[in-house]
mmCIF file of C-alpha atoms and ligand atoms in Angstrom:
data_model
loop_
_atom_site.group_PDB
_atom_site.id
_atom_site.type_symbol
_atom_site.label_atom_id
_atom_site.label_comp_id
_atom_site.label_asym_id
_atom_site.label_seq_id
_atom_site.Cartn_x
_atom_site.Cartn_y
_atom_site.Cartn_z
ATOM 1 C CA UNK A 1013 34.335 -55.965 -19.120
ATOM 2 C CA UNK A 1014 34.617 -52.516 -19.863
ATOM 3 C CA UNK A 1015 38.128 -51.011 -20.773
ATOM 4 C CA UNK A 1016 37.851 -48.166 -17.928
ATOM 5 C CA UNK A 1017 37.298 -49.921 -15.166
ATOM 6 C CA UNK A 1018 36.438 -46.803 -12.711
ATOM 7 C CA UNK A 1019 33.481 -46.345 -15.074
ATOM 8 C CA UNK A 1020 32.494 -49.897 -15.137
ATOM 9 C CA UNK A 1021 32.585 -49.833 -11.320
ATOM 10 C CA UNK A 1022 30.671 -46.027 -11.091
ATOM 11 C CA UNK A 1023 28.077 -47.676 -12.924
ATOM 12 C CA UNK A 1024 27.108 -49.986 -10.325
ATOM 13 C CA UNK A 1025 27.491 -47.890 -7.198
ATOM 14 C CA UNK A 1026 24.002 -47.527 -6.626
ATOM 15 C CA UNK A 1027 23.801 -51.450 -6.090
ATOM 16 C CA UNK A 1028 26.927 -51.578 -3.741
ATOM 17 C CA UNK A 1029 24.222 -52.661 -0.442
ATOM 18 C CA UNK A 1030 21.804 -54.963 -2.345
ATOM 19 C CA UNK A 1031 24.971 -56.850 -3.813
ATOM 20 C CA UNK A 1032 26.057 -57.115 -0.083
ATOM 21 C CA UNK A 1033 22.973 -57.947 1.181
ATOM 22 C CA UNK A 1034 22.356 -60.547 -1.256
ATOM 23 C CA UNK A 1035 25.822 -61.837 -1.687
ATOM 24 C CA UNK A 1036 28.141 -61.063 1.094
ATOM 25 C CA UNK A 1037 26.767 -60.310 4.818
ATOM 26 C CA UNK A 1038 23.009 -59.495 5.268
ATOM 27 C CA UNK A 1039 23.759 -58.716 8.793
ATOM 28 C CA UNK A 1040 26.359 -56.263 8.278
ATOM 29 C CA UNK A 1041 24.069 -54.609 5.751
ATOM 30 C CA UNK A 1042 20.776 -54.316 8.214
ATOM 31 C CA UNK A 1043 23.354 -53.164 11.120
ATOM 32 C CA UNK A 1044 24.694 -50.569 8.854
ATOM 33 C CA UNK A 1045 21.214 -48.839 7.708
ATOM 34 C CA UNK A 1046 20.293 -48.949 11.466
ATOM 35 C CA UNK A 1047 22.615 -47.142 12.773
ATOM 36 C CA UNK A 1048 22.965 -44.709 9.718
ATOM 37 C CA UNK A 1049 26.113 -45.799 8.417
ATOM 38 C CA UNK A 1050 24.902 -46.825 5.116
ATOM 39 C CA UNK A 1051 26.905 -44.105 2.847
ATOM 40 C CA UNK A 1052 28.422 -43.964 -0.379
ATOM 41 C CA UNK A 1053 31.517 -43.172 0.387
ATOM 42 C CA UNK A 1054 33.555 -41.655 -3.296
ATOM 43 C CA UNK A 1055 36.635 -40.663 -2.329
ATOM 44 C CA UNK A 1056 39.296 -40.920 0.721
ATOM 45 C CA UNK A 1057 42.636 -38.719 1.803
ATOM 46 C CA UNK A 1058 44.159 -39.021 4.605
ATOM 47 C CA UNK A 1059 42.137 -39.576 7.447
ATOM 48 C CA UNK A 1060 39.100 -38.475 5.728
ATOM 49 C CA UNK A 1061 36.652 -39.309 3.870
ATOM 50 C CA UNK A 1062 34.053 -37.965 1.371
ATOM 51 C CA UNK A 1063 30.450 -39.207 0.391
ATOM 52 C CA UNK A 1064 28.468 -38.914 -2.744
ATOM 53 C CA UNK A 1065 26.283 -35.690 -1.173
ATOM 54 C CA UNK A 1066 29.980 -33.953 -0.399
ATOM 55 C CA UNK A 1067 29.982 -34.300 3.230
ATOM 56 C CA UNK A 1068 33.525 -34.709 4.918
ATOM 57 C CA UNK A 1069 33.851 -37.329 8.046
ATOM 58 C CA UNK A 1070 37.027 -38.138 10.023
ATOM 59 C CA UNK A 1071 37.204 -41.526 9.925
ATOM 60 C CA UNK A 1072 38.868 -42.691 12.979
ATOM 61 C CA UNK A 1073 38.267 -46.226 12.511
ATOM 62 C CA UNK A 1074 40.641 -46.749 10.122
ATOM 63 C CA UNK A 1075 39.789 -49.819 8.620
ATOM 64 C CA UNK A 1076 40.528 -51.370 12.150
ATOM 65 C CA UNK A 1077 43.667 -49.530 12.462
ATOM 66 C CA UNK A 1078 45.629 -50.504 8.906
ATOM 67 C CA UNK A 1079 45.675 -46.706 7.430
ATOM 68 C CA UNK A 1080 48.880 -46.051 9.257
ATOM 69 C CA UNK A 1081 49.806 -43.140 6.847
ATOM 70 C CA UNK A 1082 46.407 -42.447 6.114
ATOM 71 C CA UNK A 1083 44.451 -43.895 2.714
ATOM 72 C CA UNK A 1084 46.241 -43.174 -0.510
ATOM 73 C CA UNK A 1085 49.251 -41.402 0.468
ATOM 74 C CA UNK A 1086 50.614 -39.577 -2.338
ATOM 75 C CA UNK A 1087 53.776 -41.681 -1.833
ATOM 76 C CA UNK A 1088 52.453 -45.069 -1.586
ATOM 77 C CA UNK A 1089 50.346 -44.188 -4.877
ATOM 78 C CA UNK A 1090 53.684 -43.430 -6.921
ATOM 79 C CA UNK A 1091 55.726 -46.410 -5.355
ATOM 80 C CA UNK A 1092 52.648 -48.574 -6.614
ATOM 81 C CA UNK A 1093 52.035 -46.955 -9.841
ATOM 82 C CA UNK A 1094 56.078 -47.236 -10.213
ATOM 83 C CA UNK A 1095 55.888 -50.767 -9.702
ATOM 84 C CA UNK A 1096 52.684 -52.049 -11.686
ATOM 85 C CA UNK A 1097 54.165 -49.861 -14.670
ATOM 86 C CA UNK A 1098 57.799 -52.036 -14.366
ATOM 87 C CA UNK A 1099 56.068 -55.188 -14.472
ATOM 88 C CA UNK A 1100 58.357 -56.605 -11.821
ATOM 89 C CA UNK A 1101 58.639 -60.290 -11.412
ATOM 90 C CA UNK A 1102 56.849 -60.885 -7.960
ATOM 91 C CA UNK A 1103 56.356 -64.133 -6.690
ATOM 92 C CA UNK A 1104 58.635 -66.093 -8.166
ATOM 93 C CA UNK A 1105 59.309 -67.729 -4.753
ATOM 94 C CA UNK A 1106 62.537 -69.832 -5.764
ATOM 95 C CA UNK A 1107 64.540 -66.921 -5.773
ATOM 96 C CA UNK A 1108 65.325 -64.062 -3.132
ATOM 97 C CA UNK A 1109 63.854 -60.457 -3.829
ATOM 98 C CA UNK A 1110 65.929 -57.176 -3.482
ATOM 99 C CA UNK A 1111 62.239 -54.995 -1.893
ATOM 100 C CA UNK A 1112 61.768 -57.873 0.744
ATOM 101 C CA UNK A 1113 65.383 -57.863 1.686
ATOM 102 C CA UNK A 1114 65.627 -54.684 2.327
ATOM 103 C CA UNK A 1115 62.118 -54.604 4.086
ATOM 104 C CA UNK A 1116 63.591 -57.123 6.566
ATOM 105 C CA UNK A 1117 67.113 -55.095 6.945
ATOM 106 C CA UNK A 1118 64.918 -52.097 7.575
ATOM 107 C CA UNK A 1119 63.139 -53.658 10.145
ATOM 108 C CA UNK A 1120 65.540 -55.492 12.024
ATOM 109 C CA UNK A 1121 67.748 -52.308 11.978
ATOM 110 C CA UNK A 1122 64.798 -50.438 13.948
ATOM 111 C CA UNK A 1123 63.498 -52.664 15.644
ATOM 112 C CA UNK A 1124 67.650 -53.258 17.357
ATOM 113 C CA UNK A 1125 68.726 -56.249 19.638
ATOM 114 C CA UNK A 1126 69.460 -59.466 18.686
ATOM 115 C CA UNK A 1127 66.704 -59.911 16.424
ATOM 116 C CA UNK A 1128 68.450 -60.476 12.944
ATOM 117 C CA UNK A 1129 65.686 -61.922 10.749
ATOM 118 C CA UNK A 1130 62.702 -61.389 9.505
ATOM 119 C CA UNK A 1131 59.291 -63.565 8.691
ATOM 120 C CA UNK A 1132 56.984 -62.293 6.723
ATOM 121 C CA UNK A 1133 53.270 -62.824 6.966
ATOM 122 C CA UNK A 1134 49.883 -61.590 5.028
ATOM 123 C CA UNK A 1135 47.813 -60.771 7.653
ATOM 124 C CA UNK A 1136 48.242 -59.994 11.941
ATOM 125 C CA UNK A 1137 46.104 -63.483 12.500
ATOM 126 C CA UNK A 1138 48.803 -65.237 10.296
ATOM 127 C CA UNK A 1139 51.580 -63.592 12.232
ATOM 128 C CA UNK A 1140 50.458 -64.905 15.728
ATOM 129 C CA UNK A 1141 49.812 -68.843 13.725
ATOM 130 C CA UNK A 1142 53.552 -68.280 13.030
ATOM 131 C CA UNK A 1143 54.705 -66.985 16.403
ATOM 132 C CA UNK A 1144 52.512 -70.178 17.786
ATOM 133 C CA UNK A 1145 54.440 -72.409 15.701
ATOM 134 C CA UNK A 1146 58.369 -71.309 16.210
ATOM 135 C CA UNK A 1147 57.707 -71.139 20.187
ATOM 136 C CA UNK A 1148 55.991 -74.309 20.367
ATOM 137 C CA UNK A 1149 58.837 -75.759 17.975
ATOM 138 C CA UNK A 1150 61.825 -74.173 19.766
ATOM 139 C CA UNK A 1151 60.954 -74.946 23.062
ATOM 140 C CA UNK A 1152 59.195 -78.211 22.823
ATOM 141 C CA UNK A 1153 56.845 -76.896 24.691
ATOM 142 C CA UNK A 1154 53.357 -76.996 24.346
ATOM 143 C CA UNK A 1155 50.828 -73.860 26.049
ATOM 144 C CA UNK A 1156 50.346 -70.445 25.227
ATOM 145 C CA UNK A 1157 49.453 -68.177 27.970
ATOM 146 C CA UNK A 1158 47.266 -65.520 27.056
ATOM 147 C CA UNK A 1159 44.937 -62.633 28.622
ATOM 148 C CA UNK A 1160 41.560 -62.230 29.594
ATOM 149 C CA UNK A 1161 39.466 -59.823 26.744
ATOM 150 C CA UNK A 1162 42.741 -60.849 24.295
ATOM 151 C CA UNK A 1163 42.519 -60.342 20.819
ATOM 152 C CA UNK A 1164 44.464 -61.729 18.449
ATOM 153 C CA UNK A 1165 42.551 -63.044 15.365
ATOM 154 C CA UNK A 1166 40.027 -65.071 13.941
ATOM 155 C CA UNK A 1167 41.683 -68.393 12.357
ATOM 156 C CA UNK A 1168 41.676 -71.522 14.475
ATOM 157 C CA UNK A 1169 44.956 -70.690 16.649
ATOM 158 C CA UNK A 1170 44.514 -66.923 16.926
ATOM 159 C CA UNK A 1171 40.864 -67.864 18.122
ATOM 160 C CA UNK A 1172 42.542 -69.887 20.701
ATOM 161 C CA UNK A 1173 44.180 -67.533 22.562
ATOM 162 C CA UNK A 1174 40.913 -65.199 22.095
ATOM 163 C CA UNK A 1175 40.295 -63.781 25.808
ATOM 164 C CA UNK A 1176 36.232 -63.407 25.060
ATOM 165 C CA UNK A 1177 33.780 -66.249 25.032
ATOM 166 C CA UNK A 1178 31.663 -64.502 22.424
ATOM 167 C CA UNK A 1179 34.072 -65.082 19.649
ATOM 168 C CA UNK A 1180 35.354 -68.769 20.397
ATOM 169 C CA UNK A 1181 31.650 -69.999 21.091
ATOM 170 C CA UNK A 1182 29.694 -71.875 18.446
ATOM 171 C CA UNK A 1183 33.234 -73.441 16.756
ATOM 172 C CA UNK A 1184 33.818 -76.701 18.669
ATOM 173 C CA UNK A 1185 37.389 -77.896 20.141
ATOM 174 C CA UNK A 1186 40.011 -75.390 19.639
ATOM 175 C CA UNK A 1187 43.795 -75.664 19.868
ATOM 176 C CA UNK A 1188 44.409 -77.571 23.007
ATOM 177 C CA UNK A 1189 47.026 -76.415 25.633
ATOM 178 C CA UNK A 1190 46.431 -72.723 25.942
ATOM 179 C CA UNK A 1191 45.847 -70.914 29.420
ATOM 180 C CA UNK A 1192 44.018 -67.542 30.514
ATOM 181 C CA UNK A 1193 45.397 -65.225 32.701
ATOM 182 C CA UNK A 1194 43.993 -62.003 33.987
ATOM 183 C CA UNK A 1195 45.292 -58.959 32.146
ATOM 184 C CA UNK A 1196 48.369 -56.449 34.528
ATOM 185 C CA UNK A 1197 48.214 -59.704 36.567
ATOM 186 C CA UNK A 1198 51.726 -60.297 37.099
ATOM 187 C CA UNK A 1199 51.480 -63.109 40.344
ATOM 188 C CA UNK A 1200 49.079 -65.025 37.950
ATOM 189 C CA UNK A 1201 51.527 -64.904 35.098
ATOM 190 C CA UNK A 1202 54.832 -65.727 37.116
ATOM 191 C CA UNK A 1203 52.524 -69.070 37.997
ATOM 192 C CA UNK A 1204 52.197 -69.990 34.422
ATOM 193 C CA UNK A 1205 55.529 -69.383 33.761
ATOM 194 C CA UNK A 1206 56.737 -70.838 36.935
ATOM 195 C CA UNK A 1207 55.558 -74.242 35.766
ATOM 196 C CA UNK A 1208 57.786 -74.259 32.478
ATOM 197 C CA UNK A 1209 55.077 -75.493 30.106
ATOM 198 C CA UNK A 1210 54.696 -72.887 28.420
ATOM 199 C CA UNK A 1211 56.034 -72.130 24.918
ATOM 200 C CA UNK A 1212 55.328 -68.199 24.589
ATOM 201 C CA UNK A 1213 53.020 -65.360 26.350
ATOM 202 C CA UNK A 1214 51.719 -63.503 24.252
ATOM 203 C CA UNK A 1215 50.093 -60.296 24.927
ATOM 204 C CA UNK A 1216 48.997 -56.655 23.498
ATOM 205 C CA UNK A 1217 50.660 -54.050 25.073
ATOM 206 C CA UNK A 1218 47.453 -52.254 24.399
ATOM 207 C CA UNK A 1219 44.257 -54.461 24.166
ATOM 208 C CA UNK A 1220 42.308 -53.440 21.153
ATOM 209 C CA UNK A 1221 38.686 -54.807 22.901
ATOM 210 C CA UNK A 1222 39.046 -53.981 26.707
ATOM 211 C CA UNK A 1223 41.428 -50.564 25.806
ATOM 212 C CA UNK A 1224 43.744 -51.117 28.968
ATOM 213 C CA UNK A 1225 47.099 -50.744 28.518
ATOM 214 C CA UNK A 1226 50.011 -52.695 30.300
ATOM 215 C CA UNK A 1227 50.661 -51.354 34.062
ATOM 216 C CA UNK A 1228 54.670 -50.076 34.523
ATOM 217 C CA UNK A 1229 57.015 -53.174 35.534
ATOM 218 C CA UNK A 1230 53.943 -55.766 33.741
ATOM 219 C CA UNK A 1231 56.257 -56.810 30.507
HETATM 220 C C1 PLP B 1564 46.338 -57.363 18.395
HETATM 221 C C2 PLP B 1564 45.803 -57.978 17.139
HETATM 222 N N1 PLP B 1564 46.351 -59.119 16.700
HETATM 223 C C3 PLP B 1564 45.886 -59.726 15.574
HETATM 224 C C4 PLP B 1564 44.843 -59.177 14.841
HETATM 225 C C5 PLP B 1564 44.352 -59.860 13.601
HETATM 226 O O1 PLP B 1564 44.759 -59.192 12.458
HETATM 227 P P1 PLP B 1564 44.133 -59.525 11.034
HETATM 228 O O2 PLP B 1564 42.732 -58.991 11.038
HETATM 229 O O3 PLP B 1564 45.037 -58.816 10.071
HETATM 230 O O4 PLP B 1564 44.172 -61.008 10.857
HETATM 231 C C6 PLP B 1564 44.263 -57.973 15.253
HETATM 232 C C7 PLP B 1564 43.166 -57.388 14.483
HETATM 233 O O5 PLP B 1564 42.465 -56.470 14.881
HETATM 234 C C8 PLP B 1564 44.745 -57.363 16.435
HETATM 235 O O6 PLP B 1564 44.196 -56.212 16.887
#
């Protein structure tokens, strides 16, 4: 491969949709040209964004909501660089690191309570396999309750507890013991509860498909 990878890469921008359509998701690529979305996108700052032609966009969709401090924030950039150019030893797993130590003090210290520790997780879909896993393993219990138009992932468990039909459909038996409830339905949800089967409720405060947000005196 080429030493300067940035050119290597430049070099095959021009081929970035046929690779995709070829390769990756043809769908994606024919629902992109339709509906004009089908840039070349050379730069991003913030919350925007800037194509090959030199047009600016706002991109409010975030890459589904991750660019918290917008994309390349001059501080993450230095922390990184700082860290590639260290050659840390990450990984090493039998061992405890100082960064995710003092990730999980930070955390715990704003987050307040009685919540003490931490467990850390790659992805939000891995997070809610997890929470699955301690509730159904501390309380012996076995359902999840979960709300109508929910949205909590895409692996086997998160798909589960996935309030639309349109994503569960077409993959065969899911996790068994999981129950729907309508969404600011609190009568519903004191019934599940009420029968003490279930291990943990678990809900978005704000539901990224439907957009409705918890009534007062719901949670
Ligand atoms: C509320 C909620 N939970 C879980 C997920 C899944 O996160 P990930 O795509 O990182 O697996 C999402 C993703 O949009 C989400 O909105």
């Amino acid at each position: 491969m080429n030493r300067d990878f940035i050119a290597w890469l430049a070099q095959h921008d021009d081929r970035a949709y046929d690779l995709h359509e070829t390769h990756v998701n043809p769908a994606f690529v024919k629902m992109l040209k339709t509906i004009g979305f089908d840039k070349h996108y050379v730069r991003g700052e913030g919350a925007y964004l800037w194509d090959d032609e030199g047009n600016k966009y706002l991109d409010f969709l975030t890459g589904w909501g991750v660019f918290a401090v917008g994309r390349n924030h001059p501080k993450v950039k230095s922390i990184l660089k700082q860290v590639l150019d260290r050659d840390l030893p990450n990984l090493v797993r039998m061992n405890c690191s100082t960064l995710s130590g003092l990730v999980a003090e930070k955390l715990t210290r704003h987050i307040g309570g009685d919540l003490t520790q931490v467990f850390f997780c790659n992805s939000g879909t891995e997070t809610v396999e997890a929470a699955i896993k301690f509730a159904r393993c501390y309380t012996g219990r076995q359902d999840v309750i979960y709300c109508d138009h929910a949205f909590h992932g895409l692996t086997t468990g998160s798909l589960s507890i996935n309030g639309a039909d349109f994503f569960r459909e077409r993959f065969g038996n899911l996790m068994p013991g999981t129950r729907k409830v309508p969404f600011n339905d609190l009568s519903a949800l004191e019934r599940e509860l009420a029968s003490k089967k279930a291990a943990a409720f678990i809900l978005e405060p704000v539901q990224g498909k439907s957009c409705e947000v918890v009534h007062d005196g719901y949670l």
